[in-house]
Short mmCIF file of N, CA and C in Angstrom, two decimals:
data_model
loop_
_atom_site.label_atom_id
_atom_site.label_comp_id
_atom_site.label_asym_id
_atom_site.label_seq_id
_atom_site.Cartn_x
_atom_site.Cartn_y
_atom_site.Cartn_z
N UNK Z 1 14.83 10.30 4.23
CA UNK Z 1 13.54 9.71 3.89
C UNK Z 1 13.71 8.20 3.88
N UNK Z 2 13.01 7.53 4.77
CA UNK Z 2 13.20 6.10 4.91
C UNK Z 2 12.04 5.29 4.36
N UNK Z 3 11.91 4.09 4.93
CA UNK Z 3 10.88 3.16 4.46
C UNK Z 3 9.47 3.68 4.69
N UNK Z 4 9.27 4.48 5.75
CA UNK Z 4 7.95 5.05 6.00
C UNK Z 4 7.52 5.93 4.84
N UNK Z 5 8.44 6.74 4.36
CA UNK Z 5 8.12 7.63 3.24
C UNK Z 5 7.88 6.81 1.97
N UNK Z 6 8.66 5.77 1.76
CA UNK Z 6 8.46 4.91 0.59
C UNK Z 6 7.08 4.25 0.66
N UNK Z 7 6.66 3.82 1.84
CA UNK Z 7 5.33 3.22 2.01
C UNK Z 7 4.24 4.24 1.73
N UNK Z 8 4.45 5.46 2.18
CA UNK Z 8 3.46 6.52 1.92
C UNK Z 8 3.38 6.81 0.42
N UNK Z 9 4.52 6.83 -0.24
CA UNK Z 9 4.55 7.04 -1.69
C UNK Z 9 3.76 5.93 -2.39
N UNK Z 10 3.95 4.69 -1.96
CA UNK Z 10 3.21 3.57 -2.56
C UNK Z 10 1.71 3.73 -2.38
N UNK Z 11 1.29 4.10 -1.17
CA UNK Z 11 -0.15 4.23 -0.90
C UNK Z 11 -0.78 5.36 -1.70
N UNK Z 12 -0.10 6.50 -1.77
CA UNK Z 12 -0.63 7.63 -2.53
C UNK Z 12 -0.66 7.27 -4.02
N UNK Z 13 0.39 6.63 -4.50
CA UNK Z 13 0.43 6.24 -5.91
C UNK Z 13 -0.69 5.24 -6.21
N UNK Z 14 -0.93 4.31 -5.31
CA UNK Z 14 -2.02 3.34 -5.52
C UNK Z 14 -3.34 4.08 -5.70
N UNK Z 15 -3.60 5.02 -4.81
CA UNK Z 15 -4.85 5.77 -4.88
C UNK Z 15 -4.96 6.53 -6.21
N UNK Z 16 -3.88 7.20 -6.59
CA UNK Z 16 -3.90 7.97 -7.84
C UNK Z 16 -4.06 7.04 -9.04
N UNK Z 17 -3.37 5.91 -9.03
CA UNK Z 17 -3.48 4.96 -10.14
C UNK Z 17 -4.87 4.34 -10.21
N UNK Z 18 -5.51 4.11 -9.07
CA UNK Z 18 -6.86 3.56 -9.07
C UNK Z 18 -7.85 4.55 -9.67
N UNK Z 19 -7.56 5.83 -9.52
CA UNK Z 19 -8.43 6.86 -10.09
C UNK Z 19 -8.14 7.11 -11.56
N UNK Z 20 -6.85 7.09 -11.94
CA UNK Z 20 -6.45 7.57 -13.27
C UNK Z 20 -5.73 6.55 -14.15
N UNK Z 21 -5.36 5.41 -13.59
CA UNK Z 21 -4.61 4.43 -14.37
C UNK Z 21 -3.14 4.77 -14.47
N UNK Z 22 -2.42 3.92 -15.17
CA UNK Z 22 -0.97 4.11 -15.32
C UNK Z 22 -0.66 5.35 -16.15
N UNK Z 23 -1.37 5.53 -17.22
CA UNK Z 23 -1.07 6.64 -18.12
C UNK Z 23 -1.54 7.99 -17.60
N UNK Z 24 -2.35 7.99 -16.57
CA UNK Z 24 -2.92 9.23 -16.06
C UNK Z 24 -2.26 9.78 -14.81
N UNK Z 25 -1.13 9.24 -14.41
CA UNK Z 25 -0.48 9.77 -13.21
C UNK Z 25 0.96 10.16 -13.51
N UNK Z 26 1.47 11.07 -12.70
CA UNK Z 26 2.86 11.50 -12.82
C UNK Z 26 3.48 11.57 -11.43
N UNK Z 27 4.79 11.68 -11.39
CA UNK Z 27 5.48 11.83 -10.12
C UNK Z 27 5.00 13.11 -9.43
N UNK Z 28 4.67 14.13 -10.21
CA UNK Z 28 4.19 15.40 -9.64
C UNK Z 28 2.90 15.18 -8.87
N UNK Z 29 1.98 14.35 -9.42
CA UNK Z 29 0.72 14.05 -8.73
C UNK Z 29 0.98 13.36 -7.39
N UNK Z 30 1.88 12.41 -7.42
CA UNK Z 30 2.20 11.66 -6.21
C UNK Z 30 2.90 12.56 -5.20
N UNK Z 31 3.85 13.35 -5.66
CA UNK Z 31 4.58 14.25 -4.76
C UNK Z 31 3.63 15.20 -4.05
N UNK Z 32 2.64 15.73 -4.79
CA UNK Z 32 1.67 16.64 -4.18
C UNK Z 32 0.86 15.92 -3.11
N UNK Z 33 0.49 14.67 -3.37
CA UNK Z 33 -0.27 13.89 -2.39
C UNK Z 33 0.51 13.53 -1.15
N UNK Z 34 1.82 13.36 -1.31
CA UNK Z 34 2.68 13.00 -0.18
C UNK Z 34 3.20 14.24 0.54
N UNK Z 35 3.31 15.34 -0.20
CA UNK Z 35 3.84 16.57 0.37
C UNK Z 35 5.36 16.65 0.28
N UNK Z 36 5.90 16.12 -0.82
CA UNK Z 36 7.35 16.16 -1.03
C UNK Z 36 7.60 16.65 -2.47
N UNK Z 37 8.86 16.83 -2.81
CA UNK Z 37 9.22 17.20 -4.17
C UNK Z 37 9.29 15.95 -5.04
N UNK Z 38 8.99 16.12 -6.32
CA UNK Z 38 9.03 14.98 -7.25
C UNK Z 38 10.38 14.28 -7.23
N UNK Z 39 11.44 15.05 -7.11
CA UNK Z 39 12.79 14.47 -7.11
C UNK Z 39 12.98 13.50 -5.95
N UNK Z 40 12.27 13.72 -4.86
CA UNK Z 40 12.39 12.83 -3.70
C UNK Z 40 11.84 11.44 -4.00
N UNK Z 41 10.87 11.36 -4.87
CA UNK Z 41 10.31 10.05 -5.24
C UNK Z 41 11.35 9.24 -5.99
N UNK Z 42 12.12 9.91 -6.83
CA UNK Z 42 13.16 9.23 -7.62
C UNK Z 42 14.20 8.55 -6.74
N UNK Z 43 14.37 9.04 -5.53
CA UNK Z 43 15.31 8.41 -4.60
C UNK Z 43 14.90 6.97 -4.32
N UNK Z 44 13.61 6.74 -4.17
CA UNK Z 44 13.08 5.40 -3.88
C UNK Z 44 12.72 4.62 -5.13
N UNK Z 45 12.23 5.34 -6.14
CA UNK Z 45 11.73 4.71 -7.37
C UNK Z 45 12.26 5.51 -8.55
N UNK Z 46 13.36 5.07 -9.14
CA UNK Z 46 14.02 5.86 -10.18
C UNK Z 46 13.13 6.23 -11.37
N UNK Z 47 12.21 5.34 -11.76
CA UNK Z 47 11.38 5.61 -12.93
C UNK Z 47 9.91 5.38 -12.59
N UNK Z 48 9.05 5.89 -13.46
CA UNK Z 48 7.61 5.66 -13.31
C UNK Z 48 7.31 4.17 -13.35
N UNK Z 49 8.00 3.45 -14.22
CA UNK Z 49 7.79 1.99 -14.31
C UNK Z 49 8.18 1.31 -13.01
N UNK Z 50 9.28 1.73 -12.39
CA UNK Z 50 9.70 1.15 -11.10
C UNK Z 50 8.64 1.39 -10.03
N UNK Z 51 8.11 2.62 -10.01
CA UNK Z 51 7.09 2.96 -9.02
C UNK Z 51 5.81 2.16 -9.27
N UNK Z 52 5.37 2.11 -10.50
CA UNK Z 52 4.13 1.38 -10.82
C UNK Z 52 4.28 -0.11 -10.55
N UNK Z 53 5.44 -0.66 -10.86
CA UNK Z 53 5.67 -2.09 -10.56
C UNK Z 53 5.60 -2.34 -9.07
N UNK Z 54 6.23 -1.47 -8.27
CA UNK Z 54 6.21 -1.63 -6.81
C UNK Z 54 4.79 -1.52 -6.28
N UNK Z 55 4.01 -0.58 -6.82
CA UNK Z 55 2.62 -0.43 -6.39
C UNK Z 55 1.81 -1.66 -6.76
N UNK Z 56 1.97 -2.14 -7.99
CA UNK Z 56 1.22 -3.32 -8.43
C UNK Z 56 1.59 -4.54 -7.59
N UNK Z 57 2.86 -4.70 -7.29
CA UNK Z 57 3.30 -5.84 -6.47
C UNK Z 57 2.74 -5.73 -5.06
N UNK Z 58 2.83 -4.56 -4.47
CA UNK Z 58 2.31 -4.33 -3.12
C UNK Z 58 0.81 -4.61 -3.07
N UNK Z 59 0.09 -4.14 -4.08
CA UNK Z 59 -1.36 -4.35 -4.15
C UNK Z 59 -1.68 -5.84 -4.31
N UNK Z 60 -0.96 -6.51 -5.19
CA UNK Z 60 -1.17 -7.95 -5.40
C UNK Z 60 -0.96 -8.71 -4.10
N UNK Z 61 0.12 -8.40 -3.39
CA UNK Z 61 0.41 -9.10 -2.13
C UNK Z 61 -0.65 -8.78 -1.08
N UNK Z 62 -1.11 -7.54 -1.04
CA UNK Z 62 -2.16 -7.15 -0.10
C UNK Z 62 -3.44 -7.94 -0.39
N UNK Z 63 -3.80 -8.04 -1.66
CA UNK Z 63 -5.00 -8.78 -2.05
C UNK Z 63 -4.89 -10.26 -1.70
N UNK Z 64 -3.72 -10.85 -1.96
CA UNK Z 64 -3.54 -12.27 -1.66
C UNK Z 64 -3.62 -12.54 -0.15
N UNK Z 65 -3.13 -11.59 0.65
CA UNK Z 65 -3.27 -11.73 2.11
C UNK Z 65 -4.75 -11.65 2.50
N UNK Z 66 -5.48 -10.74 1.86
CA UNK Z 66 -6.91 -10.61 2.15
C UNK Z 66 -7.65 -11.90 1.79
N UNK Z 67 -7.28 -12.51 0.67
CA UNK Z 67 -7.91 -13.78 0.28
C UNK Z 67 -7.58 -14.88 1.28
N UNK Z 68 -6.33 -14.93 1.71
CA UNK Z 68 -5.91 -15.96 2.67
C UNK Z 68 -6.64 -15.80 4.00
N UNK Z 69 -7.04 -14.57 4.33
CA UNK Z 69 -7.72 -14.31 5.59
C UNK Z 69 -9.23 -14.58 5.54
N UNK Z 70 -9.77 -14.77 4.34
CA UNK Z 70 -11.21 -15.03 4.24
C UNK Z 70 -11.54 -16.39 4.82
N UNK Z 71 -12.63 -16.44 5.57
CA UNK Z 71 -13.10 -17.73 6.07
C UNK Z 71 -14.62 -17.72 6.01
N UNK Z 72 -15.15 -18.87 5.73
CA UNK Z 72 -16.61 -19.03 5.64
C UNK Z 72 -16.92 -20.51 5.78
N UNK Z 73 -18.16 -20.83 6.11
CA UNK Z 73 -18.52 -22.24 6.36
C UNK Z 73 -18.56 -23.11 5.11
N UNK Z 74 -18.69 -22.49 3.93
CA UNK Z 74 -18.77 -23.31 2.71
C UNK Z 74 -18.30 -22.49 1.51
N UNK Z 75 -18.21 -23.15 0.37
CA UNK Z 75 -17.69 -22.50 -0.84
C UNK Z 75 -18.57 -21.33 -1.30
N UNK Z 76 -19.90 -21.47 -1.34
CA UNK Z 76 -20.70 -20.31 -1.75
C UNK Z 76 -20.49 -19.09 -0.83
N UNK Z 77 -20.34 -19.35 0.45
CA UNK Z 77 -20.11 -18.24 1.38
C UNK Z 77 -18.73 -17.61 1.15
N UNK Z 78 -17.75 -18.44 0.80
CA UNK Z 78 -16.42 -17.90 0.48
C UNK Z 78 -16.47 -17.07 -0.79
N UNK Z 79 -17.23 -17.52 -1.78
CA UNK Z 79 -17.37 -16.76 -3.02
C UNK Z 79 -18.07 -15.42 -2.74
N UNK Z 80 -19.05 -15.43 -1.86
CA UNK Z 80 -19.72 -14.20 -1.47
C UNK Z 80 -18.74 -13.27 -0.77
N UNK Z 81 -17.94 -13.82 0.14
CA UNK Z 81 -16.95 -13.01 0.85
C UNK Z 81 -15.95 -12.40 -0.13
N UNK Z 82 -15.56 -13.18 -1.13
CA UNK Z 82 -14.66 -12.68 -2.16
C UNK Z 82 -15.30 -11.49 -2.88
N UNK Z 83 -16.51 -11.67 -3.33
CA UNK Z 83 -17.21 -10.59 -4.01
C UNK Z 83 -17.38 -9.37 -3.13
N UNK Z 84 -17.61 -9.60 -1.85
CA UNK Z 84 -17.79 -8.48 -0.93
C UNK Z 84 -16.52 -7.67 -0.72
N UNK Z 85 -15.35 -8.24 -1.03
CA UNK Z 85 -14.12 -7.45 -1.02
C UNK Z 85 -14.21 -6.33 -2.05
N UNK Z 86 -14.76 -6.65 -3.21
CA UNK Z 86 -14.94 -5.65 -4.27
C UNK Z 86 -15.96 -4.60 -3.85
N UNK Z 87 -17.06 -5.07 -3.24
CA UNK Z 87 -18.10 -4.15 -2.78
C UNK Z 87 -17.53 -3.18 -1.75
N UNK Z 88 -16.79 -3.71 -0.78
CA UNK Z 88 -16.22 -2.86 0.27
C UNK Z 88 -15.25 -1.85 -0.32
N UNK Z 89 -14.41 -2.29 -1.25
CA UNK Z 89 -13.46 -1.37 -1.86
C UNK Z 89 -14.19 -0.23 -2.56
N UNK Z 90 -15.22 -0.58 -3.30
CA UNK Z 90 -15.96 0.44 -4.03
C UNK Z 90 -16.64 1.41 -3.06
N UNK Z 91 -17.28 0.88 -2.03
CA UNK Z 91 -17.97 1.74 -1.07
C UNK Z 91 -16.99 2.62 -0.29
N UNK Z 92 -15.81 2.06 0.04
CA UNK Z 92 -14.82 2.80 0.83
C UNK Z 92 -14.10 3.86 0.02
N UNK Z 93 -13.82 3.57 -1.25
CA UNK Z 93 -12.97 4.46 -2.03
C UNK Z 93 -13.66 5.08 -3.24
N UNK Z 94 -14.73 4.47 -3.70
CA UNK Z 94 -15.36 4.92 -4.93
C UNK Z 94 -14.53 4.57 -6.16
N UNK Z 95 -13.46 3.83 -5.92
CA UNK Z 95 -12.55 3.45 -7.00
C UNK Z 95 -12.76 1.99 -7.38
N UNK Z 96 -12.15 1.62 -8.48
CA UNK Z 96 -12.18 0.24 -8.91
C UNK Z 96 -10.86 -0.42 -8.55
N UNK Z 97 -10.83 -1.71 -8.65
CA UNK Z 97 -9.66 -2.51 -8.32
C UNK Z 97 -8.46 -2.09 -9.19
N UNK Z 98 -7.32 -1.97 -8.57
CA UNK Z 98 -6.11 -1.57 -9.31
C UNK Z 98 -5.78 -2.58 -10.40
N UNK Z 99 -6.02 -3.85 -10.16
CA UNK Z 99 -5.78 -4.86 -11.18
C UNK Z 99 -6.59 -4.58 -12.44
N UNK Z 100 -7.86 -4.25 -12.26
CA UNK Z 100 -8.72 -3.94 -13.39
C UNK Z 100 -8.31 -2.65 -14.09
N UNK Z 101 -7.95 -1.65 -13.31
CA UNK Z 101 -7.51 -0.38 -13.89
C UNK Z 101 -6.27 -0.61 -14.76
N UNK Z 102 -5.31 -1.34 -14.22
CA UNK Z 102 -4.08 -1.57 -14.97
C UNK Z 102 -4.33 -2.47 -16.18
N UNK Z 103 -5.29 -3.37 -16.07
CA UNK Z 103 -5.61 -4.23 -17.22
C UNK Z 103 -6.11 -3.39 -18.39
N UNK Z 104 -6.82 -2.30 -18.10
CA UNK Z 104 -7.29 -1.45 -19.19
C UNK Z 104 -6.14 -0.72 -19.88
N UNK Z 105 -5.03 -0.57 -19.18
CA UNK Z 105 -3.83 0.08 -19.75
C UNK Z 105 -2.83 -0.93 -20.29
N UNK Z 106 -3.19 -2.20 -20.37
CA UNK Z 106 -2.23 -3.28 -20.68
C UNK Z 106 -1.39 -3.01 -21.93
N UNK Z 107 -1.98 -2.43 -22.94
CA UNK Z 107 -1.24 -2.21 -24.19
C UNK Z 107 -0.09 -1.22 -24.04
N UNK Z 108 -0.16 -0.38 -23.02
CA UNK Z 108 0.87 0.65 -22.84
C UNK Z 108 1.70 0.47 -21.57
N UNK Z 109 1.47 -0.61 -20.85
CA UNK Z 109 2.22 -0.84 -19.61
C UNK Z 109 3.64 -1.30 -19.92
N UNK Z 110 4.60 -0.88 -19.10
CA UNK Z 110 5.94 -1.46 -19.20
C UNK Z 110 5.85 -2.96 -18.89
N UNK Z 111 6.72 -3.78 -19.48
CA UNK Z 111 6.64 -5.23 -19.26
C UNK Z 111 6.64 -5.65 -17.80
N UNK Z 112 7.42 -4.97 -16.95
CA UNK Z 112 7.48 -5.36 -15.54
C UNK Z 112 6.15 -5.11 -14.83
N UNK Z 113 5.45 -4.07 -15.20
CA UNK Z 113 4.15 -3.77 -14.60
C UNK Z 113 3.10 -4.74 -15.13
N UNK Z 114 3.15 -4.99 -16.42
CA UNK Z 114 2.21 -5.94 -17.03
C UNK Z 114 2.37 -7.33 -16.39
N UNK Z 115 3.60 -7.72 -16.11
CA UNK Z 115 3.84 -9.02 -15.47
C UNK Z 115 3.21 -9.07 -14.07
N UNK Z 116 3.28 -7.97 -13.34
CA UNK Z 116 2.64 -7.92 -12.02
C UNK Z 116 1.13 -8.04 -12.13
N UNK Z 117 0.56 -7.40 -13.14
CA UNK Z 117 -0.88 -7.48 -13.36
C UNK Z 117 -1.28 -8.92 -13.69
N UNK Z 118 -0.49 -9.58 -14.52
CA UNK Z 118 -0.77 -10.98 -14.85
C UNK Z 118 -0.68 -11.85 -13.60
N UNK Z 119 0.31 -11.60 -12.73
CA UNK Z 119 0.43 -12.36 -11.48
C UNK Z 119 -0.76 -12.09 -10.55
N UNK Z 120 -1.23 -10.84 -10.55
CA UNK Z 120 -2.40 -10.48 -9.75
C UNK Z 120 -3.59 -11.36 -10.14
N UNK Z 121 -3.89 -11.38 -11.44
CA UNK Z 121 -5.05 -12.16 -11.89
C UNK Z 121 -4.83 -13.65 -11.70
N UNK Z 122 -3.65 -14.14 -11.94
CA UNK Z 122 -3.36 -15.56 -11.73
C UNK Z 122 -3.61 -15.96 -10.27
N UNK Z 123 -3.19 -15.12 -9.33
CA UNK Z 123 -3.43 -15.40 -7.91
C UNK Z 123 -4.90 -15.50 -7.59
N UNK Z 124 -5.70 -14.61 -8.16
CA UNK Z 124 -7.15 -14.65 -7.94
C UNK Z 124 -7.76 -15.89 -8.59
N UNK Z 125 -7.33 -16.18 -9.80
CA UNK Z 125 -7.87 -17.37 -10.50
C UNK Z 125 -7.55 -18.64 -9.71
N UNK Z 126 -6.33 -18.75 -9.23
CA UNK Z 126 -5.94 -19.95 -8.47
C UNK Z 126 -6.74 -20.07 -7.19
N UNK Z 127 -6.90 -18.97 -6.46
CA UNK Z 127 -7.65 -19.01 -5.20
C UNK Z 127 -9.09 -19.43 -5.46
N UNK Z 128 -9.73 -18.78 -6.42
CA UNK Z 128 -11.12 -19.10 -6.72
C UNK Z 128 -11.28 -20.53 -7.23
N UNK Z 129 -10.36 -20.97 -8.06
CA UNK Z 129 -10.43 -22.33 -8.59
C UNK Z 129 -10.36 -23.35 -7.46
N UNK Z 130 -9.51 -23.10 -6.50
CA UNK Z 130 -9.40 -23.99 -5.34
C UNK Z 130 -10.70 -24.01 -4.54
N UNK Z 131 -11.29 -22.84 -4.32
CA UNK Z 131 -12.56 -22.75 -3.60
C UNK Z 131 -13.64 -23.54 -4.35
N UNK Z 132 -13.69 -23.36 -5.66
CA UNK Z 132 -14.69 -24.05 -6.47
C UNK Z 132 -14.48 -25.57 -6.45
N UNK Z 133 -13.23 -26.01 -6.56
CA UNK Z 133 -12.94 -27.46 -6.53
C UNK Z 133 -13.32 -28.06 -5.19
N UNK Z 134 -13.01 -27.36 -4.11
CA UNK Z 134 -13.38 -27.84 -2.78
C UNK Z 134 -14.90 -27.90 -2.65
N UNK Z 135 -15.57 -26.87 -3.17
CA UNK Z 135 -17.03 -26.86 -3.14
C UNK Z 135 -17.64 -28.00 -3.94
N UNK Z 136 -17.01 -28.35 -5.04
CA UNK Z 136 -17.50 -29.49 -5.83
C UNK Z 136 -17.35 -30.79 -5.04
N UNK Z 137 -16.22 -30.96 -4.38
CA UNK Z 137 -16.01 -32.18 -3.58
C UNK Z 137 -17.02 -32.28 -2.45
N UNK Z 138 -17.46 -31.12 -1.93
CA UNK Z 138 -18.40 -31.10 -0.81
C UNK Z 138 -19.86 -31.04 -1.27
N UNK Z 139 -20.09 -31.06 -2.59
CA UNK Z 139 -21.45 -31.03 -3.12
C UNK Z 139 -22.10 -29.65 -3.07
N UNK Z 140 -21.31 -28.60 -2.86
CA UNK Z 140 -21.86 -27.24 -2.75
C UNK Z 140 -21.83 -26.48 -4.08
N UNK Z 141 -21.04 -26.99 -5.01
CA UNK Z 141 -20.86 -26.35 -6.31
C UNK Z 141 -21.19 -27.37 -7.39
N UNK Z 142 -21.83 -26.91 -8.46
CA UNK Z 142 -22.21 -27.81 -9.55
C UNK Z 142 -21.02 -28.65 -10.00
N UNK Z 143 -21.19 -29.95 -10.12
CA UNK Z 143 -20.08 -30.82 -10.51
C UNK Z 143 -19.66 -30.66 -11.97
N UNK Z 144 -20.55 -30.14 -12.82
CA UNK Z 144 -20.23 -29.98 -14.23
C UNK Z 144 -19.54 -28.65 -14.54
N UNK Z 145 -19.32 -27.83 -13.54
CA UNK Z 145 -18.68 -26.54 -13.71
C UNK Z 145 -17.17 -26.71 -13.87
N UNK Z 146 -16.57 -26.03 -14.81
CA UNK Z 146 -15.11 -26.03 -14.96
C UNK Z 146 -14.55 -24.99 -13.99
N UNK Z 147 -13.90 -25.41 -12.91
CA UNK Z 147 -13.46 -24.47 -11.88
C UNK Z 147 -12.48 -23.41 -12.39
N UNK Z 148 -11.61 -23.79 -13.29
CA UNK Z 148 -10.63 -22.83 -13.79
C UNK Z 148 -11.31 -21.79 -14.67
N UNK Z 149 -12.14 -22.24 -15.58
CA UNK Z 149 -12.85 -21.30 -16.47
C UNK Z 149 -13.79 -20.40 -15.67
N UNK Z 150 -14.49 -20.99 -14.68
CA UNK Z 150 -15.42 -20.16 -13.92
C UNK Z 150 -14.69 -19.20 -13.00
N UNK Z 151 -13.52 -19.57 -12.52
CA UNK Z 151 -12.72 -18.64 -11.71
C UNK Z 151 -12.40 -17.40 -12.54
N UNK Z 152 -12.02 -17.62 -13.79
CA UNK Z 152 -11.73 -16.48 -14.69
C UNK Z 152 -12.99 -15.66 -14.93
N UNK Z 153 -14.10 -16.34 -15.11
CA UNK Z 153 -15.38 -15.65 -15.32
C UNK Z 153 -15.76 -14.82 -14.10
N UNK Z 154 -15.55 -15.38 -12.92
CA UNK Z 154 -15.91 -14.69 -11.69
C UNK Z 154 -15.09 -13.41 -11.55
N UNK Z 155 -13.79 -13.51 -11.73
CA UNK Z 155 -12.92 -12.34 -11.61
C UNK Z 155 -13.30 -11.30 -12.66
N UNK Z 156 -13.46 -11.74 -13.90
CA UNK Z 156 -13.81 -10.82 -14.97
C UNK Z 156 -15.13 -10.13 -14.70
N UNK Z 157 -16.09 -10.87 -14.19
CA UNK Z 157 -17.40 -10.30 -13.88
C UNK Z 157 -17.30 -9.26 -12.77
N UNK Z 158 -16.52 -9.54 -11.75
CA UNK Z 158 -16.38 -8.59 -10.65
C UNK Z 158 -15.65 -7.33 -11.10
N UNK Z 159 -14.60 -7.50 -11.89
CA UNK Z 159 -13.86 -6.34 -12.39
C UNK Z 159 -14.77 -5.48 -13.27
N UNK Z 160 -15.51 -6.12 -14.15
CA UNK Z 160 -16.43 -5.38 -15.01
C UNK Z 160 -17.54 -4.71 -14.22
N UNK Z 161 -18.07 -5.41 -13.24
CA UNK Z 161 -19.14 -4.84 -12.41
C UNK Z 161 -18.64 -3.62 -11.64
N UNK Z 162 -17.38 -3.66 -11.22
CA UNK Z 162 -16.82 -2.48 -10.54
C UNK Z 162 -16.78 -1.29 -11.48
N UNK Z 163 -16.37 -1.53 -12.71
CA UNK Z 163 -16.27 -0.43 -13.67
C UNK Z 163 -17.65 0.15 -14.00
N UNK Z 164 -18.63 -0.74 -14.15
CA UNK Z 164 -20.00 -0.26 -14.42
C UNK Z 164 -20.54 0.48 -13.19
N UNK Z 165 -20.27 -0.04 -12.01
CA UNK Z 165 -20.71 0.64 -10.78
C UNK Z 165 -20.09 2.03 -10.67
N UNK Z 166 -18.83 2.12 -11.02
CA UNK Z 166 -18.15 3.42 -10.99
C UNK Z 166 -18.77 4.37 -12.01
N UNK Z 167 -19.03 3.87 -13.20
CA UNK Z 167 -19.59 4.72 -14.25
C UNK Z 167 -21.00 5.20 -13.91
N UNK Z 168 -21.77 4.34 -13.25
CA UNK Z 168 -23.16 4.68 -12.94
C UNK Z 168 -23.35 5.21 -11.52
N UNK Z 169 -22.33 5.03 -10.67
CA UNK Z 169 -22.46 5.43 -9.27
C UNK Z 169 -23.37 4.50 -8.48
N UNK Z 170 -23.59 3.30 -9.02
CA UNK Z 170 -24.53 2.36 -8.41
C UNK Z 170 -23.80 1.12 -7.90
N UNK Z 171 -23.53 1.05 -6.58
CA UNK Z 171 -22.84 -0.12 -6.03
C UNK Z 171 -23.69 -1.39 -6.06
N UNK Z 172 -24.99 -1.25 -6.27
CA UNK Z 172 -25.86 -2.42 -6.29
C UNK Z 172 -25.55 -3.33 -7.48
N UNK Z 173 -24.95 -2.78 -8.51
CA UNK Z 173 -24.57 -3.61 -9.66
C UNK Z 173 -23.59 -4.70 -9.22
N UNK Z 174 -22.72 -4.37 -8.29
CA UNK Z 174 -21.77 -5.37 -7.76
C UNK Z 174 -22.49 -6.48 -7.02
N UNK Z 175 -23.38 -6.13 -6.13
CA UNK Z 175 -24.07 -7.16 -5.34
C UNK Z 175 -24.98 -8.01 -6.23
N UNK Z 176 -25.59 -7.39 -7.23
CA UNK Z 176 -26.41 -8.16 -8.17
C UNK Z 176 -25.54 -9.16 -8.96
N UNK Z 177 -24.34 -8.73 -9.31
CA UNK Z 177 -23.42 -9.61 -10.04
C UNK Z 177 -23.02 -10.79 -9.17
N UNK Z 178 -22.70 -10.54 -7.92
CA UNK Z 178 -22.36 -11.63 -6.99
C UNK Z 178 -23.51 -12.62 -6.89
N UNK Z 179 -24.72 -12.10 -6.71
CA UNK Z 179 -25.90 -12.97 -6.60
C UNK Z 179 -26.07 -13.85 -7.83
N UNK Z 180 -25.90 -13.27 -9.01
CA UNK Z 180 -26.07 -14.04 -10.25
C UNK Z 180 -24.98 -15.10 -10.41
N UNK Z 181 -23.75 -14.74 -10.06
CA UNK Z 181 -22.66 -15.71 -10.15
C UNK Z 181 -22.89 -16.89 -9.21
N UNK Z 182 -23.35 -16.59 -8.00
CA UNK Z 182 -23.64 -17.67 -7.04
C UNK Z 182 -24.78 -18.55 -7.53
N UNK Z 183 -25.74 -17.93 -8.16
CA UNK Z 183 -26.85 -18.71 -8.73
C UNK Z 183 -26.33 -19.71 -9.76
N UNK Z 184 -25.35 -19.29 -10.54
CA UNK Z 184 -24.80 -20.16 -11.59
C UNK Z 184 -23.97 -21.33 -11.04
N UNK Z 185 -23.37 -21.18 -9.87
CA UNK Z 185 -22.48 -22.24 -9.35
C UNK Z 185 -23.20 -23.26 -8.48
N UNK Z 186 -24.34 -22.89 -7.96
CA UNK Z 186 -25.03 -23.82 -7.05
C UNK Z 186 -25.53 -25.05 -7.80
N UNK Z 187 -25.51 -26.20 -7.15
CA UNK Z 187 -26.02 -27.41 -7.80
C UNK Z 187 -27.47 -27.24 -8.22
N UNK Z 188 -27.81 -27.83 -9.34
CA UNK Z 188 -29.18 -27.76 -9.84
C UNK Z 188 -30.08 -28.58 -8.94
N UNK Z 189 -31.29 -28.08 -8.71
CA UNK Z 189 -32.26 -28.80 -7.87
C UNK Z 189 -32.71 -30.05 -8.61
N UNK Z 190 -32.97 -31.07 -7.86
CA UNK Z 190 -33.44 -32.33 -8.45
C UNK Z 190 -34.92 -32.41 -8.39
#
């Protein structure tokens, strides 16, 4: 069993964790999804914490690549594209962001997994803050907005909107949240 099987284990575990969180999955669940014995997972990931850390890291890196690939003509369009990543994920999977799911389990996460979750959110905050600062320089974003604080607000709002959309089955909650956030960042009319 080589790297292909390890990659498949990561993908199946990601899906299961997005549905059930850290505390709601077992090696048995993952093994059934991959079609192998639970003991085979231990070959690649000795403990549940090792597996969850690898999944969280892989997801964080995947998300950061997706952010780096976003392009738009201006900051508001980039913010919309960012929000649309959440919309697409919800529509494609019916699940919420793994970062948000793991954040709800923060009190019970192993330290290595919790650290990956913190790095996940830090990466999003930094990316959004940069977009907001650039938008302020270009006159596209309100100059009185604190880019760092609003980056945190934007991420928190999207994560929460995903959870509410999942609970209600209504993806429009996500798009409404994006619209409201963009309304808040645009310069005030004179």
